[in-house]
Coordinates of C-alpha atoms in Angstrom, one line a residue:
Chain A
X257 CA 60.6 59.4 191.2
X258 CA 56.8 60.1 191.1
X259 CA 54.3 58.6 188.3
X260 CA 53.9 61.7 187.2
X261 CA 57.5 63.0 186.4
X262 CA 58.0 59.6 184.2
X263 CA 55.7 60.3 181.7
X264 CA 57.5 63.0 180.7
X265 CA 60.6 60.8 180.9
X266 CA 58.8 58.6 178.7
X267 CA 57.7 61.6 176.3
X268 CA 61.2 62.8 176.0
X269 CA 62.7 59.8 175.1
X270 CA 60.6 59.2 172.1
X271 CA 62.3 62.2 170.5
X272 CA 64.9 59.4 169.9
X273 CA 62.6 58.2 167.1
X274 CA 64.2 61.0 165.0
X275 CA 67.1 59.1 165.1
X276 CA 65.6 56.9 162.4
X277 CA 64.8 59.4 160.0
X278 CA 67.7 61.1 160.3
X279 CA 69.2 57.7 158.8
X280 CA 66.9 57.3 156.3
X281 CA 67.4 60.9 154.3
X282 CA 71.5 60.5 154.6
X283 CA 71.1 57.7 152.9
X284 CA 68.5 58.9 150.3
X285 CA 70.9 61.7 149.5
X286 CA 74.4 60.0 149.7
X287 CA 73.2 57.2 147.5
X288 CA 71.0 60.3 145.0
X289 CA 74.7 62.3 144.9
X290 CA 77.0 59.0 144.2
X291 CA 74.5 58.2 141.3
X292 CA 74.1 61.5 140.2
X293 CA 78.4 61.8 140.1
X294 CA 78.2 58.8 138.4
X295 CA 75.6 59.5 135.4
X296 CA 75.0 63.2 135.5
X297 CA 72.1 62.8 132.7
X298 CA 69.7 61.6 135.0
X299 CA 69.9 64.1 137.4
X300 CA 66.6 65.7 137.1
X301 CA 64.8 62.1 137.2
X302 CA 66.7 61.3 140.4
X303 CA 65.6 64.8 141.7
X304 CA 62.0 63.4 141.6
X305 CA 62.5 60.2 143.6
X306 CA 64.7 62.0 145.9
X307 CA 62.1 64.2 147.2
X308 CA 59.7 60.9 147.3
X309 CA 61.6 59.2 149.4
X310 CA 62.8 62.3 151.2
X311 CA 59.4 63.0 152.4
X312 CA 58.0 58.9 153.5
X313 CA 61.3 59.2 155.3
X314 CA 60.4 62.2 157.2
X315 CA 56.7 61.0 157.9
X316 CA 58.4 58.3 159.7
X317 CA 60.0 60.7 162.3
X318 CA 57.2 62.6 162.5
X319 CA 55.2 59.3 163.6
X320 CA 57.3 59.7 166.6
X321 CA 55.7 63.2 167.2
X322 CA 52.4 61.5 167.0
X323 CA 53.4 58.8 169.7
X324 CA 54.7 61.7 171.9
X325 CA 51.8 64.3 171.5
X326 CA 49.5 61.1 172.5
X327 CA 51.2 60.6 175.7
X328 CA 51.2 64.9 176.1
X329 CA 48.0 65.3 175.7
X330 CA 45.7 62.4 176.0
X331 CA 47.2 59.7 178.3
Chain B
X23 CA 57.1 81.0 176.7
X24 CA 54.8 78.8 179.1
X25 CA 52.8 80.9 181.1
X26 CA 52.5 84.3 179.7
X27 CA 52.5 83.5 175.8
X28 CA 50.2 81.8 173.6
X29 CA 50.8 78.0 173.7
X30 CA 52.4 76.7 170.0
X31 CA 49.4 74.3 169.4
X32 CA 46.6 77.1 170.0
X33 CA 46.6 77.5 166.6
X34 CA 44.6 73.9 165.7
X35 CA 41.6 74.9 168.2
X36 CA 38.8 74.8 166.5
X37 CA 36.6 77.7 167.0
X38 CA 32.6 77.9 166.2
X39 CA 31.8 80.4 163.7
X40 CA 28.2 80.1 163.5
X41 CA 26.6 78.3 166.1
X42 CA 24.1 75.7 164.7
X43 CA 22.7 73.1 167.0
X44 CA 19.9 70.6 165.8
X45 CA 18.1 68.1 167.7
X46 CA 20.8 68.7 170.0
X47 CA 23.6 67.4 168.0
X48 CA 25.8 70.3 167.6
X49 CA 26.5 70.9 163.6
X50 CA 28.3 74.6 164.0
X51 CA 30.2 75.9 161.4
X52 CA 33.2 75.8 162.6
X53 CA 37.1 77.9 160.9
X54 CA 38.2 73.8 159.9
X55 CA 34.6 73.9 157.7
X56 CA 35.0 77.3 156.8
X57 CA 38.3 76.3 155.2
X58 CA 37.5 73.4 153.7
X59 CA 34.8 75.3 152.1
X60 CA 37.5 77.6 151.1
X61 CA 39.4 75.2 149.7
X62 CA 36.9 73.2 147.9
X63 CA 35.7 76.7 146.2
X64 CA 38.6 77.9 144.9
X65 CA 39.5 74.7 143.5
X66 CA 36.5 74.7 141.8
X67 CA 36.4 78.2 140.9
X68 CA 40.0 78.0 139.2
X69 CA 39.0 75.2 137.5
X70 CA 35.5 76.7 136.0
X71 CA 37.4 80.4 135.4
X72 CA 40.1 78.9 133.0
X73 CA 38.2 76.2 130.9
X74 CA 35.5 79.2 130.1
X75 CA 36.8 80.0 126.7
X76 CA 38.7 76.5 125.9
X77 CA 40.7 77.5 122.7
X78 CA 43.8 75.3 120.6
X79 CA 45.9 77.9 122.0
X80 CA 45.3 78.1 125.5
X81 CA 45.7 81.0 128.1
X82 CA 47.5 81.0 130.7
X83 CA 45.1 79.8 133.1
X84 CA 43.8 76.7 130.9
X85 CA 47.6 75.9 130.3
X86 CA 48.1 75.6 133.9
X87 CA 44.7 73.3 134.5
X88 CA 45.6 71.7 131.5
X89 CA 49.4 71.2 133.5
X90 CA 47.6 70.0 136.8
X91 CA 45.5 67.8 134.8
X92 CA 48.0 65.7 132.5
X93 CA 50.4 65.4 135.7
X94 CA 47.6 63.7 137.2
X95 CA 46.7 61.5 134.5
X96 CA 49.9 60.3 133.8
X97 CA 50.7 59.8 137.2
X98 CA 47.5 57.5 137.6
X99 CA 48.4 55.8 134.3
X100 CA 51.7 55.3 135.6
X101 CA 50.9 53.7 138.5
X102 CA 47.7 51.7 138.1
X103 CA 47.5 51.1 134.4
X104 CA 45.3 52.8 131.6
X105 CA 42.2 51.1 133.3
X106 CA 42.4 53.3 135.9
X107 CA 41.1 55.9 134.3
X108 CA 37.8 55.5 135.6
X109 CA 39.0 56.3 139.1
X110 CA 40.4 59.8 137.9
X111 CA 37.9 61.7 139.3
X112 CA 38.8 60.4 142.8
X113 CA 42.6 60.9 142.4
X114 CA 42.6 64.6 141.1
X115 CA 39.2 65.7 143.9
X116 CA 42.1 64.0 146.5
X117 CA 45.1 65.7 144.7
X118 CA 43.0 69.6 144.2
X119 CA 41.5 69.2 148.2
X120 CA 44.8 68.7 150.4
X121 CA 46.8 70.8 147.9
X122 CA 44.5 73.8 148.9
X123 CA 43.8 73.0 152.3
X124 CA 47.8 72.7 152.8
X125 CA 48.5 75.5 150.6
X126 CA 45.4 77.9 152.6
X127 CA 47.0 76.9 155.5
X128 CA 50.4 78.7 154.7
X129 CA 48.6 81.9 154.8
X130 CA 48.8 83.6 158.1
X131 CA 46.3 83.9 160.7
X132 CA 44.5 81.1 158.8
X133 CA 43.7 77.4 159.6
X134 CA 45.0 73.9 158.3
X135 CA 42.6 71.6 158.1
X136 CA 45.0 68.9 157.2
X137 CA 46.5 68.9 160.1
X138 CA 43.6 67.4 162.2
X139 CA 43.7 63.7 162.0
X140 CA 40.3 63.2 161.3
X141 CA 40.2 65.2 158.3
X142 CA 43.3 63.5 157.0
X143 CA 41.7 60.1 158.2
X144 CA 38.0 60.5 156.4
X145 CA 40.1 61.0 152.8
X146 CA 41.9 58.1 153.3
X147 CA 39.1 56.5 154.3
X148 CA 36.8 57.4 151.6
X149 CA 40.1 55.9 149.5
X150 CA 40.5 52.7 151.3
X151 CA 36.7 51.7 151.2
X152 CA 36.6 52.7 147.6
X153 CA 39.8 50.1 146.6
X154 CA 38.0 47.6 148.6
X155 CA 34.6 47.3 147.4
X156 CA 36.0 47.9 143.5
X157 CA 38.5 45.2 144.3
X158 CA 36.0 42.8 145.3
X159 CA 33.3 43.8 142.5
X160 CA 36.2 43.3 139.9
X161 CA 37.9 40.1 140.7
X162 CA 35.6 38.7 144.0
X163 CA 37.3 36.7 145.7
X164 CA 40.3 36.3 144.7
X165 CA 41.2 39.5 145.7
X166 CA 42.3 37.9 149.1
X167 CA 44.9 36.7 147.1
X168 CA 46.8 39.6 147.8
X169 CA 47.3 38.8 151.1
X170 CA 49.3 35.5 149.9
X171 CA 52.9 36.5 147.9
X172 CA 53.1 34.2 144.9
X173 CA 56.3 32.5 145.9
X174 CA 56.1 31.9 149.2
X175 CA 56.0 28.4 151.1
X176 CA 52.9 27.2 151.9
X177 CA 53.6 26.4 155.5
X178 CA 54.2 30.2 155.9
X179 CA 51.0 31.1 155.2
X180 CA 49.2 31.6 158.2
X181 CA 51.5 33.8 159.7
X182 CA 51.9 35.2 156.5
X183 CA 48.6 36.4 155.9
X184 CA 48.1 37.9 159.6
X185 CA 50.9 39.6 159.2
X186 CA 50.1 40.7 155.4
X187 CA 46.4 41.7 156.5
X188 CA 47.8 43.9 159.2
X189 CA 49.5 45.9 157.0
X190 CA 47.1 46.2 154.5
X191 CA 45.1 47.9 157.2
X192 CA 47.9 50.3 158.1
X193 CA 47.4 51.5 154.7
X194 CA 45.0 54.5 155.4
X195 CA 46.1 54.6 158.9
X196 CA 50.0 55.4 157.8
X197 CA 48.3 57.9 154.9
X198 CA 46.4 60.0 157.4
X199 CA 49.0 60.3 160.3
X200 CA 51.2 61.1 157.4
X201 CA 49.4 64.3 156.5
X202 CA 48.4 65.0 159.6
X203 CA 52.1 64.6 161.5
X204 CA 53.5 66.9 159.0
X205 CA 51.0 69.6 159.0
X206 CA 51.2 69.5 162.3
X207 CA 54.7 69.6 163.0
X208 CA 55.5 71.9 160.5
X209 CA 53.1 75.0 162.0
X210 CA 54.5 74.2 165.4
X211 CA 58.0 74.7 164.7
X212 CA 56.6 77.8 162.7
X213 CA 54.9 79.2 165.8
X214 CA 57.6 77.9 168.4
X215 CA 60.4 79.8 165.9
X216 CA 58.3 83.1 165.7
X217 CA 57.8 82.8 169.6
X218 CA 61.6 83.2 169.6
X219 CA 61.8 87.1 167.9
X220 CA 60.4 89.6 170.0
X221 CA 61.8 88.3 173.3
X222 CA 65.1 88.8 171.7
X223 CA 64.5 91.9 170.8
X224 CA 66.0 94.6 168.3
X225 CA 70.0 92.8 168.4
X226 CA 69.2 89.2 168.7
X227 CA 66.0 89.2 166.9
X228 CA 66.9 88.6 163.2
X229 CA 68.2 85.6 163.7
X230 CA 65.2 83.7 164.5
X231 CA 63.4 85.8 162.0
X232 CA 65.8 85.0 159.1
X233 CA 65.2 81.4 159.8
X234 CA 61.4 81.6 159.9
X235 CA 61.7 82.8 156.3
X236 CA 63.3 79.9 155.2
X237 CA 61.3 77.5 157.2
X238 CA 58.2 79.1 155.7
X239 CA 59.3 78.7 152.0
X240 CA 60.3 74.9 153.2
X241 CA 57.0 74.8 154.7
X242 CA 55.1 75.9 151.9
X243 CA 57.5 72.6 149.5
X244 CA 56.0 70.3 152.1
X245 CA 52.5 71.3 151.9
X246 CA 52.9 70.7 148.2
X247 CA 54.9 67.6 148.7
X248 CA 52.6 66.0 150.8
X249 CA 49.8 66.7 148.9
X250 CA 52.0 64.6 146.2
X251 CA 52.3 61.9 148.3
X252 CA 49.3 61.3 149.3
X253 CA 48.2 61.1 145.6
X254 CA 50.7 59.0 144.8
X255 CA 49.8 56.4 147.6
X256 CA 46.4 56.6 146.6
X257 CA 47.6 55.6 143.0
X258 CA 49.3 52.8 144.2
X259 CA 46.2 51.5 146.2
X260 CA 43.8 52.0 143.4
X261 CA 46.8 50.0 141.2
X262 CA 45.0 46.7 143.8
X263 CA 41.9 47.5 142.5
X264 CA 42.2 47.8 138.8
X265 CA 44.8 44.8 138.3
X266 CA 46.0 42.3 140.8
X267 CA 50.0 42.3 141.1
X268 CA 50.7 39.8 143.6

């Protein structure tokens, strides 16, 4: 196995780092649609912080791109 | 794809428009300042065009500033207390800037300036420096107390405060990459997607093109989002200038 073949290796796996943010939005939405089921009247406020936390939880996937676009293209 | 296409990420080059080069540092104008110019006009533009004839009634154009602006406001007041007010300017000027760079890059052919880390790293910057020095002109010194959870042991703290002070200085790091990781990623998949239609020709080729739609409109809610949330952080870090919670 040459140096060179595992970077990529290395740059591959940190596509597992999605793994996490996949985690984070199920449970954003499963716990948003239990409360929602249980008090329908605060849907639209729940909406709000749904998206909130739907997008930090994304940015921490996306943090994994940044690790893996580093190793790509500058080491 | 590789070889005979265009590569995905040849869309963040940045190209010179006008070549300027003084004392031989090179200050071109460049398609990212050409779009933040963009941005930073129409922003302004909107904003002069629909407070021109202010009435009781508004029209439609000073209802919608008059929209942007109270959102803003109450979002500030929400989050860092009605003495934060005098920070407004900062908040919306971050709010009105990413929102039209992120929104001028949706258009196509065109050029997200947000999604270069150094963009997306001087805002947060310019944010961070600000909470700082008004932090330590308001309360002086004891603004290191934030480093130091009221409630905690005492023979924590060392370890605590290395370990607080380190995140406090992820603050604008994690903002920018933020931005920047989403832009990014985002006009990738956009261009990775749209790689996939005319190789698949007349039969297979609405599939991809079908889902580009919909990753566009989503595209266009995460522009918007982001934009949000960046505002929203930048609330919450003002909040440790105007009044210390910890």
């Amino acid at each position: 196995m040459e140096l060179e073949g595992l970077k990529y290796i290395g740059i591959g796996l940190t596509a597992l780092g999605f793994l996490g943010a996949a985690l984070g939005i199920g449970n954003i939405f499963s716990t948003a649609i239990s409360s929602i089921a249980r008090n329908p009247s605060t849907e639209s406020k729940i909406s709000k912080y749904v998206f909130i936390g739907a997008g930090f939880a994304e940015s921490m996937g996306l943090f994994a791109l940044v690790i893996a676009l580093i190793l790509l293209f500058v080491a | 794809m590789a070889g005979t296409g265009h590569s995905p990420l040849e869309q963040f080059r940045i190209n010179k428009i006008i070549d300027i080069s003084v004392f031989g540092i090179d200050i071109s104008f460049t398609n990212s300042a050409l779009f933040m110019l963009l941005a930073a006009i129409l922003t302004i533009g909107f904003f002069t065009y629909s407070i021109r004839k202010s009435a009781v009634i508004p029209s439609k154009s000073q209802l919608s500033a008059e929209m942007i602006y109270h959102f803003l406001r109450n979002m500030l007041i929400e989050n860092a207390g009605k003495d934060a007010m005098k920070f407004f300017p900062l908040a919306f000027t971050l709010f009105m800037f990413t929102l039209s760079m992120n929104l001028l890059g949706m258009v196509p052919y065109s050029f997200t300036a947000t999604s270069h880390i150094i963009i997306t790293f001087l805002l947060a910057s310019i944010l961070f420096i600000t909470v700082v020095i008004a932090a330590f002109m308001k309360h002086g010194l004891k603004f290191l107390s934030i480093f130091m959870p009221s409630g905690s042991p005492l023979w924590l703290a060392p370890l605590l405060i290395i370990i607080e002070f380190f995140a406090y200085l992820m603050r604008p790091v994690s903002l920018s990459i933020r931005l920047a990781a989403n832009m990014t990623a985002g006009h990738t998949m956009l261009k990775v997607i749209a790689g996939f239609i005319l190789p698949l020709g007349f039969i297979g080729g609405w599939l991809p093109l079908l889902f580009l739609v919909i990753l566009t409109g989503f595209e266009i809610f995460v522009a918007i989002l982001q934009a949000y949330i960046f505002t929203m952080l930048a609330c919450v870090y003002l909040s440790d200038a105007v009044e210390l919670h910890h």
